[in-house]
Short mmCIF file of C-alpha atoms in Angstrom, two decimals:
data_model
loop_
_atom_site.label_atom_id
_atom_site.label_comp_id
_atom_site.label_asym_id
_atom_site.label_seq_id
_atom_site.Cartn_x
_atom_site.Cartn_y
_atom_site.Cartn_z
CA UNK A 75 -7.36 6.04 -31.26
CA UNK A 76 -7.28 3.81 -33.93
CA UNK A 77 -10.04 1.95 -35.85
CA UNK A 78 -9.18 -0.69 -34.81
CA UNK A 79 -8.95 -0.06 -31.49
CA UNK A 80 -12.10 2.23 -31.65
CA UNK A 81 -13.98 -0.82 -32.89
CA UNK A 82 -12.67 -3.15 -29.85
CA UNK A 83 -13.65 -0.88 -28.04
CA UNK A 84 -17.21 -0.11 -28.80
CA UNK A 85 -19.38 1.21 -26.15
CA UNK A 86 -22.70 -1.05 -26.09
CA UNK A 87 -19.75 -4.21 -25.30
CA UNK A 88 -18.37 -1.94 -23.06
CA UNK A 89 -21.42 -1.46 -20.54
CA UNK A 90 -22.52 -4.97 -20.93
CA UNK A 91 -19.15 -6.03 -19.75
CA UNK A 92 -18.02 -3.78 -17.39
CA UNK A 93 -22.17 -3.95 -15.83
CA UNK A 94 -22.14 -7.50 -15.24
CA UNK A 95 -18.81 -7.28 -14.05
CA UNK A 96 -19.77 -4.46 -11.50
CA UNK A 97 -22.86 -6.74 -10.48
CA UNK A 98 -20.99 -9.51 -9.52
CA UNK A 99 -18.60 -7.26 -7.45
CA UNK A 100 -20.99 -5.63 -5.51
CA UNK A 101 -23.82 -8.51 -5.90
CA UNK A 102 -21.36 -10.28 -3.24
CA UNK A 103 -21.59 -7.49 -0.08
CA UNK A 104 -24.44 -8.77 0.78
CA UNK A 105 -25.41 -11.95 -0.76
CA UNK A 106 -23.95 -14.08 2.01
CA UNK A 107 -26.30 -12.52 4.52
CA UNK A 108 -29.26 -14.59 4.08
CA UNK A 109 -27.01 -18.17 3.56
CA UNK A 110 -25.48 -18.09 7.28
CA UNK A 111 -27.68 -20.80 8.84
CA UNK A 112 -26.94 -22.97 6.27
CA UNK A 113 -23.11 -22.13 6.07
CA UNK A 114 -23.10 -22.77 9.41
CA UNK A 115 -25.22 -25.98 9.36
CA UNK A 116 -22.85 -27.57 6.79
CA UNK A 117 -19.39 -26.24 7.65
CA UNK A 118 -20.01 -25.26 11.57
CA UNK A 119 -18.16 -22.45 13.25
CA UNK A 120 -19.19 -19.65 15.87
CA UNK A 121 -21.09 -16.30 15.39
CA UNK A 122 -17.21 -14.98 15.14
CA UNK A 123 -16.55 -17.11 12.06
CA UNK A 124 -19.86 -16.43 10.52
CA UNK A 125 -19.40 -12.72 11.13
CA UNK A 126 -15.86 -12.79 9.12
CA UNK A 127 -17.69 -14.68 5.49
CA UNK A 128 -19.35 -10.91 5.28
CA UNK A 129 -16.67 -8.77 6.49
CA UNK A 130 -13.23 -10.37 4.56
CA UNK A 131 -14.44 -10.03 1.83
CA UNK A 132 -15.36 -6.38 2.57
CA UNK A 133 -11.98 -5.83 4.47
CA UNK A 134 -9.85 -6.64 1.32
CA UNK A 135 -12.74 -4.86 -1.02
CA UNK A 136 -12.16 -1.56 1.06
CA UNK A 137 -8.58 -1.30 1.63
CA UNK A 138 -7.37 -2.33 -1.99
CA UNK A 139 -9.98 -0.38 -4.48
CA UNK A 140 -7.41 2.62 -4.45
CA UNK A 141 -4.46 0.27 -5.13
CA UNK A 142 -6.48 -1.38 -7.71
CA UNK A 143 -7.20 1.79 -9.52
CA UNK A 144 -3.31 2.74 -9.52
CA UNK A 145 -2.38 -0.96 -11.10
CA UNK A 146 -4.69 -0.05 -13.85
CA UNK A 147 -3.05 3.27 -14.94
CA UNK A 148 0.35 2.31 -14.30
CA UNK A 149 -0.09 -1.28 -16.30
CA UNK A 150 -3.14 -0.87 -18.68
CA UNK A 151 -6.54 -0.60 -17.05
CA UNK A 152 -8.15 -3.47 -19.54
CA UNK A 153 -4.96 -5.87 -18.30
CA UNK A 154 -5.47 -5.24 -14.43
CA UNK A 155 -9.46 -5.60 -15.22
CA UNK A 156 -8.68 -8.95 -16.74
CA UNK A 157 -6.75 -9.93 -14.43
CA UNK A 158 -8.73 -8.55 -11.33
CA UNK A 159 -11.98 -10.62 -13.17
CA UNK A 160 -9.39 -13.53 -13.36
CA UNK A 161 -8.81 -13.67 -9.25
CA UNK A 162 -12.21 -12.58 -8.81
CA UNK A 163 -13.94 -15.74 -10.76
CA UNK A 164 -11.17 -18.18 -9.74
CA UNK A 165 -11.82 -16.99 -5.64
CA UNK A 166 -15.83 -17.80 -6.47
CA UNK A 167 -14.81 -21.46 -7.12
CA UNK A 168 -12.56 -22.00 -4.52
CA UNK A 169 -15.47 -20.33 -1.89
CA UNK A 170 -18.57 -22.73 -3.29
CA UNK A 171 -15.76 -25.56 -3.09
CA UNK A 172 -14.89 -25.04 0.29
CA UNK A 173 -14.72 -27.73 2.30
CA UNK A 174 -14.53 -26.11 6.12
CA UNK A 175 -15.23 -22.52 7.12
CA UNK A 176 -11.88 -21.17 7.45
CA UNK A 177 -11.20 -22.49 3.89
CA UNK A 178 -14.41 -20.30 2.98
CA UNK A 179 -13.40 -17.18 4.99
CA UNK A 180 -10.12 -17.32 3.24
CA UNK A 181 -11.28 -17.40 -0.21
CA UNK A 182 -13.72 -14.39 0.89
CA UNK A 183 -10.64 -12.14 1.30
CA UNK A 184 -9.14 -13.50 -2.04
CA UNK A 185 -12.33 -12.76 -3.68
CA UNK A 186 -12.30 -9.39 -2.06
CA UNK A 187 -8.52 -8.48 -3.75
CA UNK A 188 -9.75 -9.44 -7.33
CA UNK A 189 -13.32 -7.31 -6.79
CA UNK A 190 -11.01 -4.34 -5.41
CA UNK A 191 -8.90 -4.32 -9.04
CA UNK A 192 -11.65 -5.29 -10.91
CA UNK A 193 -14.38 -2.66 -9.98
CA UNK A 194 -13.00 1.17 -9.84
CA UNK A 195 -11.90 0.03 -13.32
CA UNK A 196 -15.33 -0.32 -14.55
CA UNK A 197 -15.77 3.05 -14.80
CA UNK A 198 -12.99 4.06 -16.22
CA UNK A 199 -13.05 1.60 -19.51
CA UNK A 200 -16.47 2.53 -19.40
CA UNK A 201 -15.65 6.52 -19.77
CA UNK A 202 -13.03 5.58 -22.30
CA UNK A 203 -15.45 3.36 -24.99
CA UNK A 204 -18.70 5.83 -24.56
CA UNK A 205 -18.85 8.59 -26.79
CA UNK A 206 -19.41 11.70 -24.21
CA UNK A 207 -22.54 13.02 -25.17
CA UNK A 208 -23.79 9.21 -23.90
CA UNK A 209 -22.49 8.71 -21.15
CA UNK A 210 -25.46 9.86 -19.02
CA UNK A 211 -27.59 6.78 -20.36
CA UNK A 212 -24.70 4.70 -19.99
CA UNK A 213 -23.51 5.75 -16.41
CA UNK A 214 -27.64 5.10 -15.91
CA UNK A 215 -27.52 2.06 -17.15
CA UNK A 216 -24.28 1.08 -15.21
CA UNK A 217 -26.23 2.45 -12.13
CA UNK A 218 -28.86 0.61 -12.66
CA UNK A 219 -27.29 -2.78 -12.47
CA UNK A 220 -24.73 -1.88 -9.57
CA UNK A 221 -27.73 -0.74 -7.27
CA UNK A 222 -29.93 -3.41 -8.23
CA UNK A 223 -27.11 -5.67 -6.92
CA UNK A 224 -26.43 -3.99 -3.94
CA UNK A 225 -29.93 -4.13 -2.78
CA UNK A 226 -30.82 -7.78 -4.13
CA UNK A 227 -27.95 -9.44 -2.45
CA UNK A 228 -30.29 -10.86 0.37
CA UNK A 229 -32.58 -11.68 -2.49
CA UNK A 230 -30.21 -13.56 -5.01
CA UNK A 231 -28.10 -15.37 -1.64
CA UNK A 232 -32.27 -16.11 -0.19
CA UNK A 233 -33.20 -17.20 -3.40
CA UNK A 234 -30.58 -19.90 -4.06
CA UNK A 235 -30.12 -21.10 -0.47
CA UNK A 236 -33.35 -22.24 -0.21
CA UNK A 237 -33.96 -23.76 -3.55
CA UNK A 238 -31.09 -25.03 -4.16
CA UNK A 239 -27.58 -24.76 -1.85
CA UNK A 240 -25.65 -22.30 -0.38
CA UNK A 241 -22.65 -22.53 -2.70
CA UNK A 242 -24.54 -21.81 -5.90
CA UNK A 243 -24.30 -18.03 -4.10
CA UNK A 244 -20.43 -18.37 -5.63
CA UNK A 245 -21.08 -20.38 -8.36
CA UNK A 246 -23.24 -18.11 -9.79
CA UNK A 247 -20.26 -15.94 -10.65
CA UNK A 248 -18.40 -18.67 -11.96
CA UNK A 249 -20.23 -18.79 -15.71
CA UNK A 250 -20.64 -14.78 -15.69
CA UNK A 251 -16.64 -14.80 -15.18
CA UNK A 252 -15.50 -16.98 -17.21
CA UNK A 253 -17.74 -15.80 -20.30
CA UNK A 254 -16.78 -12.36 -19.93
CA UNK A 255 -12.67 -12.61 -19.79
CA UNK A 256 -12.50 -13.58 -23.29
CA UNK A 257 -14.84 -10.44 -24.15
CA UNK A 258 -12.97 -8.44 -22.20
CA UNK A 259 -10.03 -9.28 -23.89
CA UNK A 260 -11.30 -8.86 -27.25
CA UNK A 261 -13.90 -6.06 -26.79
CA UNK A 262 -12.45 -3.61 -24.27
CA UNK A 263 -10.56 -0.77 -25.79
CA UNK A 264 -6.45 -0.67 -23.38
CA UNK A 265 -5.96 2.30 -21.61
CA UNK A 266 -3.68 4.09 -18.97
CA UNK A 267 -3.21 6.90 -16.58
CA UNK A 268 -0.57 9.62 -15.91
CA UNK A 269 2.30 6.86 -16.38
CA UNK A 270 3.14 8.28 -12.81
CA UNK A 271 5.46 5.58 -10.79
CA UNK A 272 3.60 3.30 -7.81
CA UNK A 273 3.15 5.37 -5.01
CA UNK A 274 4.16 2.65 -2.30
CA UNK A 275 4.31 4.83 0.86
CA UNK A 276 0.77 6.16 0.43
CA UNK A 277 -0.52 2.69 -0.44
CA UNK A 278 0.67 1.21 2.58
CA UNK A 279 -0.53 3.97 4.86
CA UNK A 280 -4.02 3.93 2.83
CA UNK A 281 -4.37 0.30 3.12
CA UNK A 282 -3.20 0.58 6.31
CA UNK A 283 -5.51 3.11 7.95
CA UNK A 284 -9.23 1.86 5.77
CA UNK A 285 -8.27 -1.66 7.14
CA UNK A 286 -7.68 -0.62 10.71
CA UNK A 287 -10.97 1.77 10.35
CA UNK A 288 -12.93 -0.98 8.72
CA UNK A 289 -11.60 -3.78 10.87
CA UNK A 290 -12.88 -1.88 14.16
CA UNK A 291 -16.10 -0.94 12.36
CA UNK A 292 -16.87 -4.26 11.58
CA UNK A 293 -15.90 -5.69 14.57
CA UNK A 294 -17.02 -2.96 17.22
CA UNK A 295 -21.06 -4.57 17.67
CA UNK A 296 -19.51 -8.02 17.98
CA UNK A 297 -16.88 -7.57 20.47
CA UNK A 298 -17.54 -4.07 22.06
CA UNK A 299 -16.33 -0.74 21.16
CA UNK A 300 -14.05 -0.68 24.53
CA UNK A 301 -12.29 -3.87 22.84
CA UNK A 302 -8.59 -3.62 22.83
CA UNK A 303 -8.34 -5.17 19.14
CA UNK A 304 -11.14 -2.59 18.09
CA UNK A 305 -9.62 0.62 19.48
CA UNK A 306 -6.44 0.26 18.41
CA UNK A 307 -8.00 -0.68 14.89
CA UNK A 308 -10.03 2.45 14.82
CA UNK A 309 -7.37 4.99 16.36
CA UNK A 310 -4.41 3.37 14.49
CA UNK A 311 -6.52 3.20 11.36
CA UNK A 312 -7.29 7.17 11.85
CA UNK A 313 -3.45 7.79 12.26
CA UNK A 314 -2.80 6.05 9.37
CA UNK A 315 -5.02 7.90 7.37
CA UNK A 316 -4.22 11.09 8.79
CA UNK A 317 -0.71 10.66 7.47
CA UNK A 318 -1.57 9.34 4.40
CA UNK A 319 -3.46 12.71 3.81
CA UNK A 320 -0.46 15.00 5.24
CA UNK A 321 1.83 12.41 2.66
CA UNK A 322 -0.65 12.88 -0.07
CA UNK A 323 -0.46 16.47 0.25
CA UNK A 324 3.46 16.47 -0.30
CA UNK A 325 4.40 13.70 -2.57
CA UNK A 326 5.18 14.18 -6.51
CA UNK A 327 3.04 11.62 -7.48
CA UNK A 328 0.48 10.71 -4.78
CA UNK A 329 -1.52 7.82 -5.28
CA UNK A 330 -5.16 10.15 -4.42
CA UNK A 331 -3.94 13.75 -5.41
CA UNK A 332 -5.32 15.98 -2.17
CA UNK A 333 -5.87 18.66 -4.44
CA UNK A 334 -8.17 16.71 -6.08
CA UNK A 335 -10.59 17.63 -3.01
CA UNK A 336 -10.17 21.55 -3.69
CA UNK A 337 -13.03 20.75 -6.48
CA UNK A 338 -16.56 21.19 -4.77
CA UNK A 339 -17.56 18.41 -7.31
CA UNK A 340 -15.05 16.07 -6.19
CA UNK A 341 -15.36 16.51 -2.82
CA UNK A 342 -19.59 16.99 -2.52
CA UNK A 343 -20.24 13.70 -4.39
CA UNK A 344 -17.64 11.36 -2.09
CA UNK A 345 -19.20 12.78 1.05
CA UNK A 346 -22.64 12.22 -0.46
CA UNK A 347 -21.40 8.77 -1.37
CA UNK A 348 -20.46 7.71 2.21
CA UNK A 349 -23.41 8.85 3.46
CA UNK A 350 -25.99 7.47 1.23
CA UNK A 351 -24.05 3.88 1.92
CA UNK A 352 -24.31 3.92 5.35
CA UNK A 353 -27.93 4.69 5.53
CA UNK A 354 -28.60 2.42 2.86
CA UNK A 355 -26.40 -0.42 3.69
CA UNK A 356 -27.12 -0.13 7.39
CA UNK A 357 -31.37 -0.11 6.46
CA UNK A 358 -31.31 -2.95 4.09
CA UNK A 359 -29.26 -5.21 6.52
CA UNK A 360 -32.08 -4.70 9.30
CA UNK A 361 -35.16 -4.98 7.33
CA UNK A 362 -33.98 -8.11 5.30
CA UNK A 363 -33.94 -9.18 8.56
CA UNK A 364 -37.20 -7.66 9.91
CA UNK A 365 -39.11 -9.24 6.91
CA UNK A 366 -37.79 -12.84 7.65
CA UNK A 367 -37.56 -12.65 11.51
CA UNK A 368 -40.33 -10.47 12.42
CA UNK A 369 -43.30 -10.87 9.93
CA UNK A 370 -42.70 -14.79 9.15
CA UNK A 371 -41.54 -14.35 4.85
CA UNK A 372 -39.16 -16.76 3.65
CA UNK A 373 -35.92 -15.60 2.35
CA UNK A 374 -37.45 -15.45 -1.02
CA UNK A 375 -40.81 -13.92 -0.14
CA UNK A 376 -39.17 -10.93 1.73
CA UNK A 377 -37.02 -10.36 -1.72
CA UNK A 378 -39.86 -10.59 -3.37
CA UNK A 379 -41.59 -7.99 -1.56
CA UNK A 380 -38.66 -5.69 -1.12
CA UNK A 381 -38.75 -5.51 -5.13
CA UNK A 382 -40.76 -2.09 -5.24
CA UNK A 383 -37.33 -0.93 -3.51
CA UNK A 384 -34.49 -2.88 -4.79
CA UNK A 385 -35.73 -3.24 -8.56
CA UNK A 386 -36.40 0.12 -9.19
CA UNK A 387 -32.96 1.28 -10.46
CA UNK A 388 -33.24 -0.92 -13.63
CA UNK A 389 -36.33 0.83 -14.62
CA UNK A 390 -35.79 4.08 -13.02
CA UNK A 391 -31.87 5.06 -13.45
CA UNK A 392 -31.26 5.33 -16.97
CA UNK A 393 -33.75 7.85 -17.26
CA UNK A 394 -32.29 9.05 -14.31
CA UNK A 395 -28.98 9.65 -16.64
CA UNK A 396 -31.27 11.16 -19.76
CA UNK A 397 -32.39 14.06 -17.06
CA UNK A 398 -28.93 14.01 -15.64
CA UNK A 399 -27.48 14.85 -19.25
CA UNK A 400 -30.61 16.90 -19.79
CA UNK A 401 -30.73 19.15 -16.68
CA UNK A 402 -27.22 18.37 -14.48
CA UNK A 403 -26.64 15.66 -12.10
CA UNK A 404 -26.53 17.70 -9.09
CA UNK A 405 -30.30 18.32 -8.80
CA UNK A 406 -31.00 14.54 -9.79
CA UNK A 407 -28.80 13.20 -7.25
CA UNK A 408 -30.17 15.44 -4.28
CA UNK A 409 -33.71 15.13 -5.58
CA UNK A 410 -32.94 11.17 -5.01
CA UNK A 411 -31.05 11.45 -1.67
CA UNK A 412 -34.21 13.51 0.19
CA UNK A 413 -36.54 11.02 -1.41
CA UNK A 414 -34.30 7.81 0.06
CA UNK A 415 -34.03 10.02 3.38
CA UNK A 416 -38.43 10.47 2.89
CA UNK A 417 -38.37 6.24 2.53
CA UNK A 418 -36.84 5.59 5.01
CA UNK A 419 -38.05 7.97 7.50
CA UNK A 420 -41.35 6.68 6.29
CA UNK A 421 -40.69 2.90 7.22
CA UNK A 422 -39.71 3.81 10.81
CA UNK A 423 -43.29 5.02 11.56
CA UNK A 424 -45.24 2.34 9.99
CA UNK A 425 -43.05 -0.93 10.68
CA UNK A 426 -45.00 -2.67 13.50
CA UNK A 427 -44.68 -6.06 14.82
CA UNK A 428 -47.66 -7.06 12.21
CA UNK A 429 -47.42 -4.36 9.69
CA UNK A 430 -49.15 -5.22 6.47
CA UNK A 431 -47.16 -5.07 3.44
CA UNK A 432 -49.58 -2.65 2.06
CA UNK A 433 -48.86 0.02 4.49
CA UNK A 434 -44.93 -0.54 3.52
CA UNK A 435 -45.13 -0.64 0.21
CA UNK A 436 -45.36 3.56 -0.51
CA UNK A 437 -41.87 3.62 1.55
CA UNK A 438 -40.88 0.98 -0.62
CA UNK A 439 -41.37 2.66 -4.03
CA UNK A 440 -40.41 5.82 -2.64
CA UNK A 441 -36.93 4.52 -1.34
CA UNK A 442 -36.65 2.57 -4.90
CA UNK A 443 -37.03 5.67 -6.64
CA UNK A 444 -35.05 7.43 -4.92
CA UNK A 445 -31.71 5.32 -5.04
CA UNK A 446 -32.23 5.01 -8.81
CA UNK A 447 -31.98 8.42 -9.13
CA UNK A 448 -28.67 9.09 -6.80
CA UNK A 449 -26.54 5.77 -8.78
CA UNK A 450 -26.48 7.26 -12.58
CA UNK A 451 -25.62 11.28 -12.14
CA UNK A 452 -23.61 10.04 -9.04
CA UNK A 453 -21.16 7.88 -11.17
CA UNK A 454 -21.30 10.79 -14.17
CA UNK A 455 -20.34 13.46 -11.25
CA UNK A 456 -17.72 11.17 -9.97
CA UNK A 457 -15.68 10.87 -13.45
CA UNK A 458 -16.37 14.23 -14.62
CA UNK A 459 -14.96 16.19 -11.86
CA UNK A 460 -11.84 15.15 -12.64
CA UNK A 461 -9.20 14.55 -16.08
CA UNK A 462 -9.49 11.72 -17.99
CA UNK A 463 -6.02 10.82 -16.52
CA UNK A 464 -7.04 10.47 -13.42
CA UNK A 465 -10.67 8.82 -13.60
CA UNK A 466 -9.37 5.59 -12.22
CA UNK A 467 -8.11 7.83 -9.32
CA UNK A 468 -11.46 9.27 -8.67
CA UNK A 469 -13.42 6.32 -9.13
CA UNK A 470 -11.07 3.88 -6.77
CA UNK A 471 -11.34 6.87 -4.31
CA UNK A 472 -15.12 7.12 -4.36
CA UNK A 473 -15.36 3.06 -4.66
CA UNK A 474 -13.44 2.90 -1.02
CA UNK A 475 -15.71 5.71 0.61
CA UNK A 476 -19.16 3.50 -0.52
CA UNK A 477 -17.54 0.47 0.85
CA UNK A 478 -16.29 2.33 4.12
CA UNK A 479 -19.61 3.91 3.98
CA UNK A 480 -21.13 0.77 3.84
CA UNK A 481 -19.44 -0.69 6.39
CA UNK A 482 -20.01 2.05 8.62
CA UNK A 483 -23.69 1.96 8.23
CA UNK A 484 -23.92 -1.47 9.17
CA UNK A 485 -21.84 -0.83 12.50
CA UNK A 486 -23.81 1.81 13.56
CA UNK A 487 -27.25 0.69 13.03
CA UNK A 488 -26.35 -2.65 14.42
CA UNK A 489 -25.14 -0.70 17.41
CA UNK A 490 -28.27 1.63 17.86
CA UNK A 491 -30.35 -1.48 17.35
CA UNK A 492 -28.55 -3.59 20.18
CA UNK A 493 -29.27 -0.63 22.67
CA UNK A 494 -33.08 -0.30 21.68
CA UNK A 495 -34.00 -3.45 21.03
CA UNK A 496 -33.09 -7.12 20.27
CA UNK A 497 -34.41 -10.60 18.78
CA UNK A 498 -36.64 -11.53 21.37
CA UNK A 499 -39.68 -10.62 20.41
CA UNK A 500 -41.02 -8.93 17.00
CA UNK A 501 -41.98 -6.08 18.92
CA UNK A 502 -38.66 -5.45 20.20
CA UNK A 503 -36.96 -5.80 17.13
CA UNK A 504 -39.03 -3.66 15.68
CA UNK A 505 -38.25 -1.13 19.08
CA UNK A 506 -34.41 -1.26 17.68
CA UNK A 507 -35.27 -0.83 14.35
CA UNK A 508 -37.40 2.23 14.20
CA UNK A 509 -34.65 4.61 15.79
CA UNK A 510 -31.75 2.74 13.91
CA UNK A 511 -33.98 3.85 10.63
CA UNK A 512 -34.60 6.98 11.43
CA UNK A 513 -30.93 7.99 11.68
CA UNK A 514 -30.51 6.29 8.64
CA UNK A 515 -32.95 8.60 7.14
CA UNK A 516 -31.43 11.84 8.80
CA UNK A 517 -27.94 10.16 7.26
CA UNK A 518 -29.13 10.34 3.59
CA UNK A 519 -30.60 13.79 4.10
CA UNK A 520 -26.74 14.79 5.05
CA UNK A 521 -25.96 13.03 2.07
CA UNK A 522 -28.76 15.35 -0.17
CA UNK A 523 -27.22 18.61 1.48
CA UNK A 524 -23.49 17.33 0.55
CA UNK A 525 -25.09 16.47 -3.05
CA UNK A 526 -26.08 20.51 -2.98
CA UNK A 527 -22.40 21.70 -2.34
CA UNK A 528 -21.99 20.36 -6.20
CA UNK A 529 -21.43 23.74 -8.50
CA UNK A 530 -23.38 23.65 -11.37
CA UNK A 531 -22.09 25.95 -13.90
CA UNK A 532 -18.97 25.38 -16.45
CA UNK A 533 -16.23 27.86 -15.32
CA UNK A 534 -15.03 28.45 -18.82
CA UNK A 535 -12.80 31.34 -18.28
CA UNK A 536 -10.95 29.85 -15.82
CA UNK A 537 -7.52 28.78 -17.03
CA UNK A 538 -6.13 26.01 -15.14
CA UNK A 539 -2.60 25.38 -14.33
CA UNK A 540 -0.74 22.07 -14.92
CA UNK A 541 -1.63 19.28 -12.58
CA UNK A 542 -5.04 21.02 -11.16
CA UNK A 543 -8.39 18.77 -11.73
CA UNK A 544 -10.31 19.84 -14.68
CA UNK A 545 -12.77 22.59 -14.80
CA UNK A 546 -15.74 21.25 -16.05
CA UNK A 547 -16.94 19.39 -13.12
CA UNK A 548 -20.82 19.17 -14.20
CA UNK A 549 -22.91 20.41 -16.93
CA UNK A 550 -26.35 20.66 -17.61
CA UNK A 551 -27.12 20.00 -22.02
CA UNK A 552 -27.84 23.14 -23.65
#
């Protein structure tokens, strides 16, 4: 690398861009949650309508990330992050501007297709700037932001619905964008993969299969899991996918390298990805809810109160990347997984109908705590169980899996509430709750037994052939 390039590409402008630009990706899963009565109060539209301003944009989010992550090692990962940011920030706009709520659903998906390119690419011009005996902090710090999103979406979309509109949820990410493309293009350090060609028949059958798996996910509490639409979603999507992996196993130059999953590293951390997501995702969407509905907090006062939990990754996960460096990422990460799992199981027993928020509040910081420590090691893990070459890979692989994770989560826990419980009355929301939280909680604990299946050691004798992953999937500092 050049000076010059070495100096674009420093790594403190580095995390600051590629963070914010992961926040605003992931900030937008669940920041529309909280702003539905007042989309719907302004723009109209049925519960169908509503449903589809969450789930387009996680549709296109889902199906593309992999696709995304190929554009940016064929074409230059900083170009395809520019322009990714570019779609991303123009999308925003075009949804706070939107004038009925197809319009809005529309430019949901289009937002979706720019986050897809822009985020697994994070990681990877983040690997490239950071000096590797730093990236633990860094990956913490990047953590840190990307989970405090995640969990503050009801928050942030609470927060500016009710003091000030509904679209400020999108314009929000207007200013953000449009200050960091120039940076981008100025600070970020260009970089590429294996130079491999496009593989088009495994992106189609990819793409395919997530988006009929998603699709029927998303749609399965809202129009029955007997649904024509969502069966053939869910089977064809599983087809799909099922001969995208016998494809992937076959092709020269596969778009997500099967062999890639021979690595214990590779393979612990995605499963222990999925399943942290959907008990997360699945837990935060019911007790945003439970907060507002059941014990009478505005949107902002239940953010407020779910701080303890959703704001302890920014003081809690860069440390969490100092032990990670320190010690190894695998114990971090399952230490973090059992103590989310401990949270939540925790909640379940003392949510009541009039719980105080005292008697929440240890499940709170517990569940905080632990989430901080899964995001940092969980990132480092990702990108160093594979070669540099194929980082975008990994981390547009691992991307999809959280969002289908996510998705997931949110299906199921809706569905397991539904059959326990309903709005009625606080007490039977809170009867659907407790049992949808508890198998969130057993969820998580999968996830801290997949997080286990991680080696630990550097296999230094072991000579690799060409095209296998790299050996050093995860180190503990000496």
């Amino acid at each position: 690398m050049s000076q010059q390039t070495a100096r674009r590409g420093g790594a403190a402008w580095a995390l600051v861009i590629t963070s914010v630009a992961g926040f605003m990706a992931a900030l937008d899963n669940l920041v529309v949650t909280t702003a539905l009565p007042s989309i719907r109060e302004d723009l109209g539209g049925g519960l169908h309508d509503l449903e589809w301003t969450v789930s387009a944009y996680t549709l296109t989010f889902a199906v593309l990330l992999m696709f995304g992550a190929a554009l940016g090692d064929r074409f230059g990962r900083r170009r395809l992050f520019i322009a990714g940011l570019t779609v991303f920030t123009g999308a925003s706009a075009a949804a706070a501007m939107a004038p009925g709520i197809d319009s809005l659903i529309a430019a949901r998906a289009v937002q979706g297709v720019g986050a897809a390119v822009m985020m697994p690419l994070t990681l990877t011009l983040l690997t490239a700037a950071v000096p590797a005996a730093k990236r633990g902090m860094a990956y913490g710090i990047w953590g840190a932001v990307n989970g405090l999103a995640v969990a503050s979406g009801p928050l942030v979309g609470g927060t500016l619905t009710e003091h000030i509109s509904w679209q400020w949820i999108f314009w929000l990410n207007v200013p953000l964008g449009l200050a960091l493309l120039p940076l981008a293009r100025l600070r970020l350090a260009e970089s590429h993969g294996t130079g491999a060609p496009l593989d088009i028949p495994g992106t189609l059958l990819a793409s395919g299969g997530l988006f009929g798996i998603v699709y029927g996910l998303v749609r399965g509490p809202a129009d029955g899991w007997t649904g024509s639409l969502v069966l053939t979603g869910l089977f064809a999507g599983s087809a799909l996918l099922a001969g995208f992996i016998l494809y992937s196993t076959r092709a020269k130059n596969p778009m997500l390298p099967m062999r890639l999953f021979r690595s214990r590293a590779f393979a612990g951390i995605n499963a222990a990805s999925l399943l942290m997501f959907l008990g997360m995702f699945g837990s935060i969407f019911l007790l945003s809810q439970y907060m507002q509905g059941v014990l009478g907090y505005s949107p902002t006062e239940a953010g407020l109160r779910m701080l303890p939990w959703t704001g302890m990754p920014m003081l809690v996960a860069p440390i969490a990347g100092i032990l990670a460096d320190r010690v190894g990422g695998r114990p971090v990460v399952a230490t973090g997984l059992f103590l989310q799992a401990l949270g939540l199981g925790y909640m379940a027993v003392v949510a009541t109908a009039d719980a105080s928020y005292g008697s929440q509040l240890p499940a709170l910081i517990v569940s905080g705590i632990g989430m901080a420590l899964y995001f940092a090691p969980a990132s480092h893990l990702v990108m160093s169980s594979v070669r540099p070459s194929e980082q975008g890979i990994a981390s547009g692989a691992n991307n999809a899996l959280r969002e289908v994770g996510g998705a997931l989560g949110i299906a199921v826990m809706a569905s397991i509430f539904a059959a326990q419980g309903g709005y009625e009355t606080g007490q039977t929301f809170v009867d659907g709750m407790r049992p949808a939280l508890v198998t969130g909680s057993a969820v998580v604990a999968l996830a801290g037994i997949a997080a286990l299946l991680i080696p630990t050691r550097r296999r230094t004798e072991r000579q690799t052939r060409p095209g296998e992953p790299a050996p050093v999937l995860e180190t503990a500092a000496h």
